[in-house]
PDB file of C-alpha atoms in Angstrom:
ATOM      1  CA  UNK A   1     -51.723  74.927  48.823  1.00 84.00           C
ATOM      2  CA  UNK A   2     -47.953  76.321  48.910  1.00 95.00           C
ATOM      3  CA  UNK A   3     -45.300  75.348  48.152  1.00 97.00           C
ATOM      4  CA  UNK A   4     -44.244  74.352  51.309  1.00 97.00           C
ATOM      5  CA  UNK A   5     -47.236  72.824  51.866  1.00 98.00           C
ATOM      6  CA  UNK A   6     -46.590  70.123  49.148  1.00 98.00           C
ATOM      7  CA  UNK A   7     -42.792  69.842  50.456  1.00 98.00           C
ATOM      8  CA  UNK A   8     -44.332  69.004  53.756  1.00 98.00           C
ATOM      9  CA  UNK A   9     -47.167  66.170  52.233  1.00 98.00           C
ATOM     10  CA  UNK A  10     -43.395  64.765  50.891  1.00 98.00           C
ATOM     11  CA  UNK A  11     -41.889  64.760  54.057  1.00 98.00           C
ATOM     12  CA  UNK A  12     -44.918  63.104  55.557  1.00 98.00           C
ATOM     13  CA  UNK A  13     -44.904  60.195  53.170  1.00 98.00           C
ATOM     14  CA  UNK A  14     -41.101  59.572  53.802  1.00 98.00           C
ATOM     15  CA  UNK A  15     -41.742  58.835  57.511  1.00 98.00           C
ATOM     16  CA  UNK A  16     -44.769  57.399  57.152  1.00 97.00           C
ATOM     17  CA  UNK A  17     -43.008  54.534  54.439  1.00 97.00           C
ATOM     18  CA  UNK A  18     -39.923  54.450  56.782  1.00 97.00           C
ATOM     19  CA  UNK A  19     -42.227  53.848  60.032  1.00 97.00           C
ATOM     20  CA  UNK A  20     -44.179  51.683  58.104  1.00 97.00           C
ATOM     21  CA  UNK A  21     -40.973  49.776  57.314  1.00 96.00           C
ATOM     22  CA  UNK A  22     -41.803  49.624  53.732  1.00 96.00           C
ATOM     23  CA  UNK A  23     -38.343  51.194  52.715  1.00 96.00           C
ATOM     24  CA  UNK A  24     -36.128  54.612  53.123  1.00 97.00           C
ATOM     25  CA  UNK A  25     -36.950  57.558  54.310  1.00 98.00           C
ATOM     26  CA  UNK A  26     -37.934  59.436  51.025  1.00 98.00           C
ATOM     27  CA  UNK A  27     -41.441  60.758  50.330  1.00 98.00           C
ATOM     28  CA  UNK A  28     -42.822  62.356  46.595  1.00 98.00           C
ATOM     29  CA  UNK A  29     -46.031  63.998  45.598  1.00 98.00           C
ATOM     30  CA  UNK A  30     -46.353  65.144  41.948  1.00 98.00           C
ATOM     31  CA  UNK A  31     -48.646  68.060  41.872  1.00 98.00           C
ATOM     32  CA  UNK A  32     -50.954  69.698  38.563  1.00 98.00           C
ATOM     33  CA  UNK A  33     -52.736  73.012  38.645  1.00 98.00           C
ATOM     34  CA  UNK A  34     -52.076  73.184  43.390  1.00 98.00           C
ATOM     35  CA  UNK A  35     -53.366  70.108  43.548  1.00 98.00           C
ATOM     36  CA  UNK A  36     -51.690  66.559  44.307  1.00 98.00           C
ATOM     37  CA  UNK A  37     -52.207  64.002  41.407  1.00 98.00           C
ATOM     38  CA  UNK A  38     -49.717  61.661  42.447  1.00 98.00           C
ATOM     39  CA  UNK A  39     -48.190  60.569  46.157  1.00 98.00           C
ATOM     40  CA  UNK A  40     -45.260  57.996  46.921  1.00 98.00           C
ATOM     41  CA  UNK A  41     -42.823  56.578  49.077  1.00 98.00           C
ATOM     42  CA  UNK A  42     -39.857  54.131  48.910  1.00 98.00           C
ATOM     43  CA  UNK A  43     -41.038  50.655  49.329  1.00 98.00           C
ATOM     44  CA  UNK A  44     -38.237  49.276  48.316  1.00 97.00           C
ATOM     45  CA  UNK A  45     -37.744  46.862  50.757  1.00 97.00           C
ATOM     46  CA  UNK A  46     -40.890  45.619  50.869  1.00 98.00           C
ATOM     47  CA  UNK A  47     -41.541  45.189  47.208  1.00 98.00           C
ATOM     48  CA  UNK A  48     -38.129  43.534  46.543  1.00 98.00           C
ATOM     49  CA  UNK A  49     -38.292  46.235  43.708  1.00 98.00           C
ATOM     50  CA  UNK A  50     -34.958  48.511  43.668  1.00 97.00           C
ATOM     51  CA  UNK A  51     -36.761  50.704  41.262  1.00 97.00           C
ATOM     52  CA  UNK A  52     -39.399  51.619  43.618  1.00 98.00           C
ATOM     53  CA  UNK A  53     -37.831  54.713  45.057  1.00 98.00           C
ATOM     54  CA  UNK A  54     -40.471  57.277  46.574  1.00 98.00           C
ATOM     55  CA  UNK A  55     -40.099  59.595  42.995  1.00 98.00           C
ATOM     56  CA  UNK A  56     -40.944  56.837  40.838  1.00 98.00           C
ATOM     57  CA  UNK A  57     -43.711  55.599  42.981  1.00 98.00           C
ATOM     58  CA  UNK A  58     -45.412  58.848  42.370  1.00 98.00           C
ATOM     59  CA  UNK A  59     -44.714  59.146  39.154  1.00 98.00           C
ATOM     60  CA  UNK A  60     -46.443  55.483  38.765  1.00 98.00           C
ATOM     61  CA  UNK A  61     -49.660  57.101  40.610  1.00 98.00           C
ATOM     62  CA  UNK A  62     -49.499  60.453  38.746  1.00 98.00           C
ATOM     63  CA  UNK A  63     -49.556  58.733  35.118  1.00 98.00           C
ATOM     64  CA  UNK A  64     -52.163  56.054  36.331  1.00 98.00           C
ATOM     65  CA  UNK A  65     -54.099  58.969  37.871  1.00 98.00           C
ATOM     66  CA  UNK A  66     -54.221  61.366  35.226  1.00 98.00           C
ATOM     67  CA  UNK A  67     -54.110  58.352  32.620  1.00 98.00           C
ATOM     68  CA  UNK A  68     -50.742  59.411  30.642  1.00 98.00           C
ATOM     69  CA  UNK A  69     -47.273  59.371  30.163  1.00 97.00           C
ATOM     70  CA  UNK A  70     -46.156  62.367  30.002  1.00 97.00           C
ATOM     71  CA  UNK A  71     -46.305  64.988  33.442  1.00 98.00           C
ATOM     72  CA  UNK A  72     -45.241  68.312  31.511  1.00 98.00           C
ATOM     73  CA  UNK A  73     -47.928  70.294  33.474  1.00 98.00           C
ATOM     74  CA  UNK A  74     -46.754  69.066  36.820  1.00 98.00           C
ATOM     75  CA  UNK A  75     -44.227  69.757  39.715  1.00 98.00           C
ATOM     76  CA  UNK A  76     -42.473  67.030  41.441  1.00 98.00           C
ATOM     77  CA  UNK A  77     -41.742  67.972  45.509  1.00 98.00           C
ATOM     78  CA  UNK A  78     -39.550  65.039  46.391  1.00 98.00           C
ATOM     79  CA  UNK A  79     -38.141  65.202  50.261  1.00 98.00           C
ATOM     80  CA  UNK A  80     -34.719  64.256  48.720  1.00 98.00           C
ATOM     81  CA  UNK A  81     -32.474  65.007  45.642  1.00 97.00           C
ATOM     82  CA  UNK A  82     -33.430  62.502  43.136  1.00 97.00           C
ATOM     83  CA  UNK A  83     -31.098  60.054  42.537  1.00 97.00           C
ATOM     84  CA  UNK A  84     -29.938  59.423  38.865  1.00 96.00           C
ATOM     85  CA  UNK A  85     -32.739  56.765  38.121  1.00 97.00           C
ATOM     86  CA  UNK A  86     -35.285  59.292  39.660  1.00 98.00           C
ATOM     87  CA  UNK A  87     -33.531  61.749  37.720  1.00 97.00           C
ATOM     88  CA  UNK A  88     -34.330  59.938  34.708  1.00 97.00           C
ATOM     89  CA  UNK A  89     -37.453  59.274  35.399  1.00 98.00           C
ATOM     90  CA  UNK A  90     -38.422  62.995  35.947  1.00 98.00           C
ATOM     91  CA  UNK A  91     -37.058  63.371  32.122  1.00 98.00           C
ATOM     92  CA  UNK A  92     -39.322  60.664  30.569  1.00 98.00           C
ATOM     93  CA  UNK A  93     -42.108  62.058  32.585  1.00 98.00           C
ATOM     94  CA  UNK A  94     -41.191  65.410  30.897  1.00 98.00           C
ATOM     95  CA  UNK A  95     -41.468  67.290  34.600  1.00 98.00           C
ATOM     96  CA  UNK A  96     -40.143  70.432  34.271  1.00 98.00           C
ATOM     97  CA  UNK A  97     -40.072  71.315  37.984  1.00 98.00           C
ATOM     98  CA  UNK A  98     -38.986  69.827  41.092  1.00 98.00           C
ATOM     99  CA  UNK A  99     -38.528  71.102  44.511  1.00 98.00           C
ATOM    100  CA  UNK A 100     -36.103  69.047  46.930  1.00 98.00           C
ATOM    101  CA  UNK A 101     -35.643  68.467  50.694  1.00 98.00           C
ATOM    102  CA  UNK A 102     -32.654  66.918  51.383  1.00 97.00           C
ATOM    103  CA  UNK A 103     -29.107  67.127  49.190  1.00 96.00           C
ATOM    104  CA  UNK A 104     -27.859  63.963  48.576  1.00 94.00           C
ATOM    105  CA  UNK A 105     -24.993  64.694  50.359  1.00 94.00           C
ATOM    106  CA  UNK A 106     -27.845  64.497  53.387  1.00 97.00           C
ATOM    107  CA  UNK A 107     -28.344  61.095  51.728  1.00 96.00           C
ATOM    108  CA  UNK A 108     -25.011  59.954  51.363  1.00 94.00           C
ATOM    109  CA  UNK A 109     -24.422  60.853  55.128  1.00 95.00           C
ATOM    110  CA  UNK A 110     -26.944  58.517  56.199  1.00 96.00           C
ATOM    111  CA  UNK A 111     -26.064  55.535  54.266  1.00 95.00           C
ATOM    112  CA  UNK A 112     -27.475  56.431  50.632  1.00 94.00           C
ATOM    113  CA  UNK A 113     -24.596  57.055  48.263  1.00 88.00           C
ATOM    114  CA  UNK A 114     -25.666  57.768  44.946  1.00 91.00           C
ATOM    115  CA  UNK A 115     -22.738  59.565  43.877  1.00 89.00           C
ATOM    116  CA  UNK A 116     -20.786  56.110  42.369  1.00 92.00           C
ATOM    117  CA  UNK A 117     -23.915  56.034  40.057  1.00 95.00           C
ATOM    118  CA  UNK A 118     -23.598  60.073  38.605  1.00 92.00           C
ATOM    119  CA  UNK A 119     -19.311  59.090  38.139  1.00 93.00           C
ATOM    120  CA  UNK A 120     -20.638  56.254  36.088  1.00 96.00           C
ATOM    121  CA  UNK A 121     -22.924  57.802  33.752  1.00 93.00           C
ATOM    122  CA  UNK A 122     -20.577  59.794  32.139  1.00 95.00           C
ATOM    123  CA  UNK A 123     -17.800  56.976  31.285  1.00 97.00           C
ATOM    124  CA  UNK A 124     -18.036  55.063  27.864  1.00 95.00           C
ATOM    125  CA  UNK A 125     -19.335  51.570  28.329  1.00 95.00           C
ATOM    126  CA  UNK A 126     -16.366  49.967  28.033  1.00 94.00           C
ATOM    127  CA  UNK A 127     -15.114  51.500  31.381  1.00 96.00           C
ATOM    128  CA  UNK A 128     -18.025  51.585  33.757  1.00 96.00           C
ATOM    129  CA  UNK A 129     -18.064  49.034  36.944  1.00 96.00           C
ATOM    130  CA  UNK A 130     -20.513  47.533  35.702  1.00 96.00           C
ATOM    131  CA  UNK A 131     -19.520  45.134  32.805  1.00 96.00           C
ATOM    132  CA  UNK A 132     -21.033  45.828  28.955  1.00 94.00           C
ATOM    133  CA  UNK A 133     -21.004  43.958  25.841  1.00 93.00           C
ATOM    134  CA  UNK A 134     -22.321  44.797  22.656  1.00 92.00           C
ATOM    135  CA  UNK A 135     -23.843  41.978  21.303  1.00 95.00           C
ATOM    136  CA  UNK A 136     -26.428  40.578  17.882  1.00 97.00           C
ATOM    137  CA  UNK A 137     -26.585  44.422  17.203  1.00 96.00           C
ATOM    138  CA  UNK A 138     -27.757  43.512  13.672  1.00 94.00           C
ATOM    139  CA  UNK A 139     -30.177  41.388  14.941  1.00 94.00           C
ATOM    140  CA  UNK A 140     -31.908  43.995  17.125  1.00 97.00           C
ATOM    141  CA  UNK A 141     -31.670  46.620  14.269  1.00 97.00           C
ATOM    142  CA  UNK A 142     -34.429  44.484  12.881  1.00 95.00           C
ATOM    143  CA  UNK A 143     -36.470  46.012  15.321  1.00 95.00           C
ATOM    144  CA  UNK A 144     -35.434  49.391  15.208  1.00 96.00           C
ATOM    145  CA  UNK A 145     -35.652  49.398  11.257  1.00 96.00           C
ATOM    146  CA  UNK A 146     -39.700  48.549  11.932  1.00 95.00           C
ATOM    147  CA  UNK A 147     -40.518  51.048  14.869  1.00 94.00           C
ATOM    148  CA  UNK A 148     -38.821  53.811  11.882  1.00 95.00           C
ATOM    149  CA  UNK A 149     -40.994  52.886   8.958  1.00 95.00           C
ATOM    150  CA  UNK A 150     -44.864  52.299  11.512  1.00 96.00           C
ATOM    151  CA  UNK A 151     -46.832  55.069  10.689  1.00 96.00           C
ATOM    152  CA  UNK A 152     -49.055  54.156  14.414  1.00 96.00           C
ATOM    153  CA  UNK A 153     -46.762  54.582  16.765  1.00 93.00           C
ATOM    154  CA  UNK A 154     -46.786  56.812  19.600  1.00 91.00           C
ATOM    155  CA  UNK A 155     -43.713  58.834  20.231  1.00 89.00           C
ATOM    156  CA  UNK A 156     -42.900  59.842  23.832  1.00 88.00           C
TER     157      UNK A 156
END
């Protein structure tokens, strides 16, 4: 399959989640070696789940799929620029590709303004909308001090 090919599966998801009235129009398919591994669509609406927006959907099927965390063989073909959770989430998945549809200015036109979230990012705590208080940092250090000195862990 092509590129476009896998573009097109994306597009195919987003309207069939947005006909389905499971959520927005946004489709994903995560693809390894030309083949799909990993489909998904915003649901949403129907999940009362604001994280499950159509790239971390797939992303959700890929790792269950190919039984792993970590996607740094794969391409992500989303039908819209991820916004900066997706975003995210294509770094901790360690995707090093992705193909896009729509900008999201295309999203912002129709009602899906991420752009309040990327102004955010960037500010120190202290000055973001949303309000942020340090607090019992000591306390969680305890925590931190222990995941340092285990010698099983598994970094990601």
């Amino acid at each position: 399959m092509s590129h476009d090919n896998f573009m097109r599966e994306a597009v195919r998801l987003a309207e069939l989640g947005m006909s389905a009235g499971r959520g927005g129009p946004f489709g994903c398919v995560i693809v390894r070696a030309g083949e799909i591994v990993g489909r998904g669509h915003n649901r949403v609406t129907s999940t009362n789940d604001p994280t499950a927006h159509a790239e971390v959907t797939a992303i959700r099927d890929a790792c269950a799929n190919l039984e792993t965390f970590q996607l740094t063989d794969c391409e992500l073909y989303t039908s819209c620029e991820p916004c900066p959770m997706c975003l995210a989430a294509i770094y901790w998945a360690r995707i090093p590709t992705v193909f896009y549809g729509n900008t999201r200015a295309d999203a912002a036109a129709i009602g899906f303004d991420d752009d309040f979230i990327y102004q955010q990012v960037p500010l120190p705590p202290e000055k973001r909308a949303v309000k942020m208080t340090p607090l019992l940092r000591d306390a969680a250090q305890a925590t931190f001090q222990a995941w340092a000195k285990k010698t099983d862990k598994v970094r990601y």
